[in-house]
XYZ file of C-alpha atoms in Angstrom:
441
model
C 19.758 76.000 -11.623
C 18.369 79.658 -11.281
C 16.345 80.744 -14.169
C 18.412 84.096 -15.724
C 15.743 87.061 -16.151
C 16.139 88.701 -19.393
C 14.274 90.939 -20.723
C 14.585 91.820 -24.919
C 14.036 95.873 -25.878
C 11.269 95.519 -28.615
C 12.348 99.591 -29.841
C 14.100 102.291 -28.870
C 12.297 105.573 -28.564
C 14.044 107.950 -31.023
C 16.177 110.756 -29.150
C 15.637 108.995 -25.800
C 18.920 107.956 -23.510
C 18.866 104.846 -24.788
C 19.564 105.635 -28.494
C 22.118 108.035 -27.433
C 23.778 105.038 -25.482
C 23.755 102.595 -28.328
C 20.863 100.163 -27.164
C 19.076 98.658 -29.966
C 16.014 96.243 -30.621
C 17.145 92.753 -29.659
C 19.194 93.975 -26.452
C 18.791 92.333 -23.514
C 18.799 93.996 -19.760
C 20.724 91.740 -17.510
C 20.590 94.005 -14.510
C 20.383 97.650 -13.102
C 22.839 98.677 -10.139
C 23.866 94.815 -9.810
C 20.077 93.716 -9.148
C 18.257 91.152 -10.880
C 15.582 92.445 -12.842
C 12.127 90.217 -12.166
C 9.520 92.536 -13.768
C 7.960 96.091 -14.741
C 8.296 97.068 -10.705
C 11.638 96.185 -10.501
C 12.711 98.042 -13.459
C 10.603 101.106 -12.919
C 11.911 101.197 -9.063
C 16.004 100.718 -10.014
C 15.552 103.257 -13.292
C 14.238 106.380 -10.880
C 17.670 106.996 -9.619
C 19.871 109.925 -11.257
C 22.723 107.621 -11.568
C 22.464 104.030 -12.724
C 24.285 101.148 -13.718
C 22.574 99.180 -16.721
C 24.005 95.817 -17.780
C 22.896 94.776 -21.111
C 23.977 91.640 -23.772
C 23.812 92.297 -27.077
C 22.453 89.456 -29.776
C 25.673 88.501 -30.256
C 26.570 87.560 -26.280
C 28.867 90.653 -25.800
C 27.684 92.599 -22.782
C 27.929 96.239 -22.298
C 28.011 97.779 -18.576
C 26.234 100.921 -18.994
C 26.947 104.297 -16.671
C 24.184 106.475 -17.115
C 23.654 109.916 -15.068
C 20.079 111.582 -15.720
C 17.371 113.355 -13.999
C 15.682 111.750 -11.433
C 12.821 109.693 -12.746
C 13.568 109.951 -16.052
C 12.507 107.454 -18.534
C 15.577 105.604 -20.656
C 12.968 105.585 -23.535
C 12.947 101.480 -23.734
C 10.076 99.408 -24.999
C 10.028 96.025 -24.239
C 8.719 92.884 -26.188
C 6.981 92.116 -23.182
C 5.202 95.183 -21.448
C 5.314 93.456 -17.910
C 8.794 92.102 -18.598
C 7.406 88.562 -16.868
C 4.224 86.445 -18.208
C 0.884 87.402 -17.502
C -1.176 85.954 -14.570
C -4.414 84.673 -15.473
C -7.306 84.413 -13.181
C -8.030 81.895 -10.766
C -11.536 82.692 -9.847
C -14.641 81.377 -11.511
C -16.772 84.607 -10.939
C -20.470 84.052 -11.236
C -20.620 87.541 -13.358
C -17.376 87.113 -15.360
C -18.287 88.452 -18.800
C -15.738 86.463 -20.684
C -17.601 83.347 -19.759
C -20.603 85.215 -21.510
C -18.632 85.354 -24.995
C -19.655 83.351 -28.044
C -16.909 80.847 -29.435
C -14.844 81.532 -32.411
C -14.047 85.074 -31.488
C -9.847 85.923 -31.460
C -8.042 84.002 -28.471
C -6.694 87.312 -26.633
C -10.210 87.951 -26.050
C -10.907 84.829 -23.743
C -7.827 85.464 -21.966
C -8.744 86.378 -17.961
C -6.306 88.585 -16.402
C -5.744 89.146 -12.606
C -2.568 90.623 -12.879
C -2.102 93.664 -10.238
C 0.956 95.040 -11.932
C -1.672 96.005 -14.945
C -3.674 97.671 -12.399
C -0.819 100.003 -12.263
C -0.174 100.219 -15.940
C -3.558 99.943 -17.651
C -5.726 100.743 -14.364
C -7.175 96.967 -14.434
C -9.438 95.923 -11.975
C -7.784 92.981 -9.675
C -9.440 90.656 -7.046
C -5.959 90.354 -5.001
C -6.390 86.841 -4.900
C -3.480 86.333 -6.898
C -1.327 88.423 -4.874
C 1.562 86.772 -2.825
C 2.671 88.170 0.349
C 6.203 88.721 -1.658
C 3.876 90.893 -3.839
C 2.355 92.871 -1.047
C 5.622 93.502 0.210
C 6.951 94.739 -3.208
C 3.906 97.100 -3.612
C 4.576 98.522 -0.243
C 8.292 98.973 -0.949
C 8.160 100.687 -3.860
C 5.249 102.686 -2.923
C 3.031 101.895 -6.182
C 0.303 103.512 -6.571
C -3.020 103.535 -7.018
C -3.979 100.196 -7.352
C -7.716 99.087 -8.534
C -9.455 96.470 -6.260
C -12.707 94.310 -7.258
C -14.396 94.417 -4.274
C -17.751 92.780 -4.775
C -18.509 92.262 -1.388
C -16.911 92.881 1.997
C -18.577 89.524 3.380
C -16.018 87.062 3.415
C -18.308 83.947 2.760
C -20.596 85.455 0.220
C -17.018 86.715 -1.981
C -15.854 83.031 -2.068
C -19.485 82.198 -3.514
C -18.918 85.274 -6.062
C -15.694 84.707 -6.824
C -15.917 80.673 -7.073
C -12.603 80.904 -5.181
C -12.512 79.526 -1.140
C -9.607 82.065 -0.496
C -11.462 84.836 -2.100
C -12.544 86.056 1.630
C -8.918 85.824 3.009
C -7.622 88.071 0.396
C -9.755 90.845 1.680
C -7.374 91.083 4.290
C -4.708 92.189 2.012
C -6.267 95.271 1.191
C -5.760 96.185 5.107
C -2.189 95.719 4.415
C -1.912 98.070 1.549
C -4.263 100.368 3.031
C -2.362 100.593 6.005
C 1.043 101.279 4.398
C -0.493 104.298 2.752
C -0.919 102.582 -0.506
C -3.875 104.285 -2.504
C -6.661 102.480 -4.002
C -9.713 102.735 -5.921
C -12.467 100.077 -5.595
C -15.249 98.394 -7.913
C -18.399 96.539 -7.224
C -20.245 94.323 -9.630
C -23.653 94.458 -8.428
C -25.565 91.527 -9.039
C -29.277 91.346 -8.290
C -30.234 89.124 -5.239
C -26.816 88.592 -4.076
C -24.551 91.638 -3.121
C -27.115 94.291 -3.218
C -29.691 95.748 -0.780
C -28.113 94.932 2.765
C -25.009 93.325 1.502
C -24.453 96.619 -0.248
C -24.981 98.431 2.549
C -22.676 96.206 4.638
C -19.679 96.681 1.683
C -19.922 100.630 1.591
C -19.930 100.651 5.689
C -16.943 98.479 5.691
C -15.238 99.880 2.586
C -15.876 103.477 3.994
C -13.239 102.369 6.844
C -10.540 102.548 4.299
C -11.011 106.139 3.765
C -8.929 107.766 2.836
C -6.374 105.408 1.163
C -9.525 104.016 -0.534
C -10.400 107.169 -2.686
C -13.141 105.827 -4.238
C -15.715 102.663 -5.099
C -17.719 102.291 -8.134
C -20.936 100.210 -8.343
C -21.605 98.895 -11.552
C -24.507 96.174 -12.664
C -23.656 92.856 -14.047
C -23.247 93.076 -17.955
C -25.574 90.192 -18.867
C -25.160 88.526 -22.481
C -27.213 86.311 -24.175
C -24.336 83.726 -23.995
C -25.429 82.034 -20.435
C -26.362 78.811 -20.843
C -25.101 76.727 -18.120
C -24.140 79.836 -16.007
C -24.918 80.712 -12.735
C -28.804 82.145 -12.868
C -28.076 85.915 -12.735
C -31.136 88.274 -13.494
C -31.201 91.985 -14.993
C -31.890 94.821 -12.704
C -35.346 96.702 -13.145
C -35.991 100.549 -12.932
C -37.037 100.325 -9.394
C -33.853 98.210 -8.584
C -31.674 101.212 -9.966
C -34.060 103.524 -7.869
C -32.924 101.659 -4.485
C -29.119 101.035 -5.592
C -29.034 104.803 -6.246
C -30.733 105.618 -3.165
C -28.150 103.596 -1.026
C -25.161 105.398 -2.538
C -26.699 109.031 -2.259
C -27.281 108.452 1.577
C -23.793 107.441 1.587
C -22.262 109.903 0.185
C -23.996 112.559 1.838
C -22.838 111.061 5.043
C -19.124 110.615 4.009
C -18.435 113.856 2.220
C -18.651 116.583 4.951
C -16.132 114.621 6.779
C -13.957 113.214 4.026
C -14.511 115.818 1.383
C -15.117 112.860 -0.944
C -18.217 111.277 -2.309
C -16.367 107.906 -2.050
C -19.370 105.692 -3.545
C -20.212 105.930 -6.833
C -22.783 104.662 -9.181
C -22.020 103.999 -12.933
C -23.850 105.617 -15.175
C -26.237 103.086 -16.564
C -27.992 103.364 -12.963
C -29.377 106.739 -13.656
C -30.102 105.872 -17.163
C -31.884 102.684 -16.183
C -33.839 104.659 -13.235
C -34.983 107.661 -15.101
C -32.940 109.911 -12.713
C -31.008 112.845 -13.962
C -27.009 112.534 -14.040
C -25.435 113.946 -10.886
C -23.709 117.349 -11.495
C -19.960 117.552 -11.917
C -18.853 118.051 -8.626
C -20.591 115.083 -7.281
C -17.876 113.013 -9.208
C -14.979 113.979 -7.170
C -12.604 114.563 -10.229
C -13.598 111.696 -12.045
C -11.472 108.994 -10.425
C -13.806 106.300 -11.985
C -14.132 106.969 -15.451
C -12.952 104.052 -16.864
C -15.923 102.068 -15.192
C -18.646 104.284 -16.688
C -18.978 106.718 -13.734
C -19.195 110.252 -14.897
C -18.254 109.718 -18.554
C -21.561 110.868 -20.177
C -21.529 113.886 -17.682
C -17.670 114.797 -18.344
C -18.841 114.729 -22.263
C -21.845 116.664 -21.790
C -19.526 119.499 -20.004
C -16.738 119.414 -22.678
C -19.060 120.009 -25.071
C -21.026 122.277 -23.674
C -17.790 124.078 -23.347
C -16.464 123.710 -26.712
C -19.951 124.575 -28.058
C -20.148 127.958 -26.237
C -16.544 128.540 -27.518
C -17.496 128.256 -31.303
C -20.562 130.230 -30.840
C -18.699 132.787 -29.787
C -15.855 132.821 -32.435
C -17.349 134.532 -35.204
C -14.546 134.106 -37.384
C -15.324 130.408 -37.651
C -17.157 129.146 -41.373
C -19.137 126.482 -40.609
C -19.481 124.630 -44.237
C -22.897 123.064 -45.158
C -22.679 119.141 -44.845
C -24.438 116.158 -43.962
C -23.003 113.599 -41.700
C -23.872 110.559 -39.313
C -23.290 109.247 -35.789
C -23.583 106.092 -34.550
C -23.281 104.750 -30.756
C -24.593 102.169 -28.238
C -28.314 102.903 -26.949
C -26.578 103.873 -23.564
C -24.850 107.297 -24.561
C -27.710 107.497 -27.680
C -29.916 109.952 -25.969
C -27.223 112.513 -24.791
C -25.261 112.056 -28.568
C -28.716 112.976 -30.051
C -29.335 115.903 -27.881
C -26.039 117.255 -28.797
C -26.704 116.948 -32.372
C -29.695 118.770 -32.049
C -28.396 121.422 -30.113
C -25.538 122.215 -33.145
C -28.279 121.788 -35.893
C -30.220 124.299 -34.115
C -27.537 126.824 -34.269
C -26.098 125.699 -37.458
C -28.955 125.008 -39.855
C -26.429 123.981 -42.559
C -25.552 120.995 -40.943
C -27.636 118.031 -41.191
C -26.693 115.266 -38.692
C -28.354 111.587 -38.672
C -27.880 109.908 -34.956
C -28.271 106.392 -34.810
C -28.331 103.882 -31.675
C -26.812 100.636 -32.350
C -28.735 97.382 -31.095
C -26.339 95.033 -29.720
C -27.401 91.901 -31.456
C -24.267 90.218 -30.991
C -23.909 90.297 -27.271
C -27.620 90.725 -26.608
C -29.650 93.783 -26.140
C -28.901 93.571 -22.428
C -25.328 95.250 -23.710
C -25.759 98.735 -24.201
C -22.245 100.258 -24.122
C -20.573 101.640 -27.442
C -17.172 99.500 -26.501
C -18.947 96.008 -27.071
C -20.512 96.914 -30.419
C -19.343 95.113 -33.270
C -18.482 95.657 -36.833
C -21.494 93.170 -38.041
C -23.908 94.804 -36.025
C -22.827 98.457 -37.382
C -22.724 97.317 -40.679
C -26.259 95.553 -40.527
C -28.146 98.188 -38.998
C -26.421 101.275 -40.984
C -26.353 99.700 -44.181
C -29.593 101.153 -45.500
C -29.708 104.507 -43.707
C -28.657 108.123 -44.639
C -25.362 108.293 -43.601
C -24.393 111.134 -45.515
C -20.754 112.468 -46.535
C -19.122 110.682 -43.601
C -20.203 108.414 -40.332
C -18.631 108.995 -36.923
C -18.071 106.331 -34.319
C -16.196 106.500 -30.981
C -12.954 105.423 -30.430
C -13.848 102.651 -27.829
C -15.245 100.590 -30.617
C -11.997 99.565 -31.981
C -9.237 97.027 -30.466
C -6.626 99.435 -28.554
C -4.271 100.590 -31.326
C -5.758 98.871 -34.417
C -8.374 99.336 -36.848
C -10.517 96.278 -35.618
C -13.778 95.414 -34.185
C -14.575 92.760 -31.532
C -15.647 90.460 -33.829
C -12.365 90.809 -35.912
C -14.303 93.377 -38.586
C -11.664 95.936 -40.084
C -12.693 99.498 -40.307
C -11.784 99.359 -43.607
C -14.224 96.534 -44.623
C -16.892 98.430 -42.382
C -16.344 101.662 -44.958
C -16.353 99.211 -47.644
C -19.609 97.824 -46.583
C -21.257 101.310 -45.667
C -19.748 103.039 -48.635
C -19.085 106.020 -46.793
C -15.764 107.597 -45.029
C -15.455 106.595 -41.234
C -14.092 108.884 -38.599
C -12.895 107.428 -35.322
C -13.733 110.283 -32.544
C -11.931 110.482 -29.224
C -13.557 110.490 -25.969
C -13.902 114.476 -25.063
C -16.489 116.635 -26.056
C -14.251 118.833 -27.735
C -13.090 116.127 -30.114
C -16.978 115.135 -31.085
C -17.624 118.812 -31.761
C -14.435 119.296 -33.760
C -15.488 116.258 -35.960
C -19.016 117.244 -36.654
C -18.292 120.868 -37.547
C -15.159 120.878 -39.478
């Protein structure tokens, strides 16, 4: 017996088409234009037209056929209980660099789920290996013209890719990228670089091969493997040195200079960690091609610097603004700390009535080689800030918290940290404008 796909409405957005037509939480979508809806791909495709017929089933079992006229691509205003409208696909690979394998036991269960679901690439920007994609999935992506898709390449050497992903089909999956590129699907790529494995000549090969996907493959980021202190029994990986970082940047800059004149894109990008590790200056803004790889830490610091600089200049020129006297503190990961500290010094030099203490938080939870703020825990913040002068308030970057919740990675709540430190905490969004506003107002 064929399984019926019913998709339960979790909530209806006020003022939306769905609310106007009497749809409510608990209703189920059974079909659109007579088509069964398998997942979010189908739903978005079939609801984009100006006239659609939606078959819904009420909790009572009553069925309504709604005839809807709307603007092209106008959203119905439905939030489903399951955002994918289908089961999440877990990762079948056992990558030698997987960070989830490097996490300690006892954390919340959702943190250990390894997703490799292409639909999350479109919805949330996740990077996927393509090993979970069936031919039917490829056909639907092409048919629905879904873009962009973010692909974790790691290497274009098929045998090496099988080794790095511990999946004998990982090399074959690279052919799927060609099908997508040939169909005009936009992609962005990622290479997690592991010392002595896919760097050096292998990195050269990967960039050379991936450049053939241009212009449909718009960008590729190169990020260093993250190594926590929980690696017992895992593949032996070594951290990169300053000299290693310089060599990686040399390869990337060479290819940028080669590709930009022809394509108008620098294409291959190094994450911010490489420049800091190498002791080199961050590239100018134009080098980032519009910040296509921000989620991979490519250009995040440059963007923050530029936004903060513009906001600071505008504030200085606005003579009507009164800056009150106050003392506050900012805490962040060791990666961003020198840049945040420099911004704080700029503000204090201009406005002596402001006293700002900046703190670099060492990641004791995962290990000192993890330097990004997004992997800081409440317990590390609490332990290292407890006896510090925090002033009237403490500023923390938004990425220290679980998305949409006031909870840190280790399940400490924001309220618990405020209580432990005896200071109000402001969570600051990622822009330089937001940071400056949080400091001065």
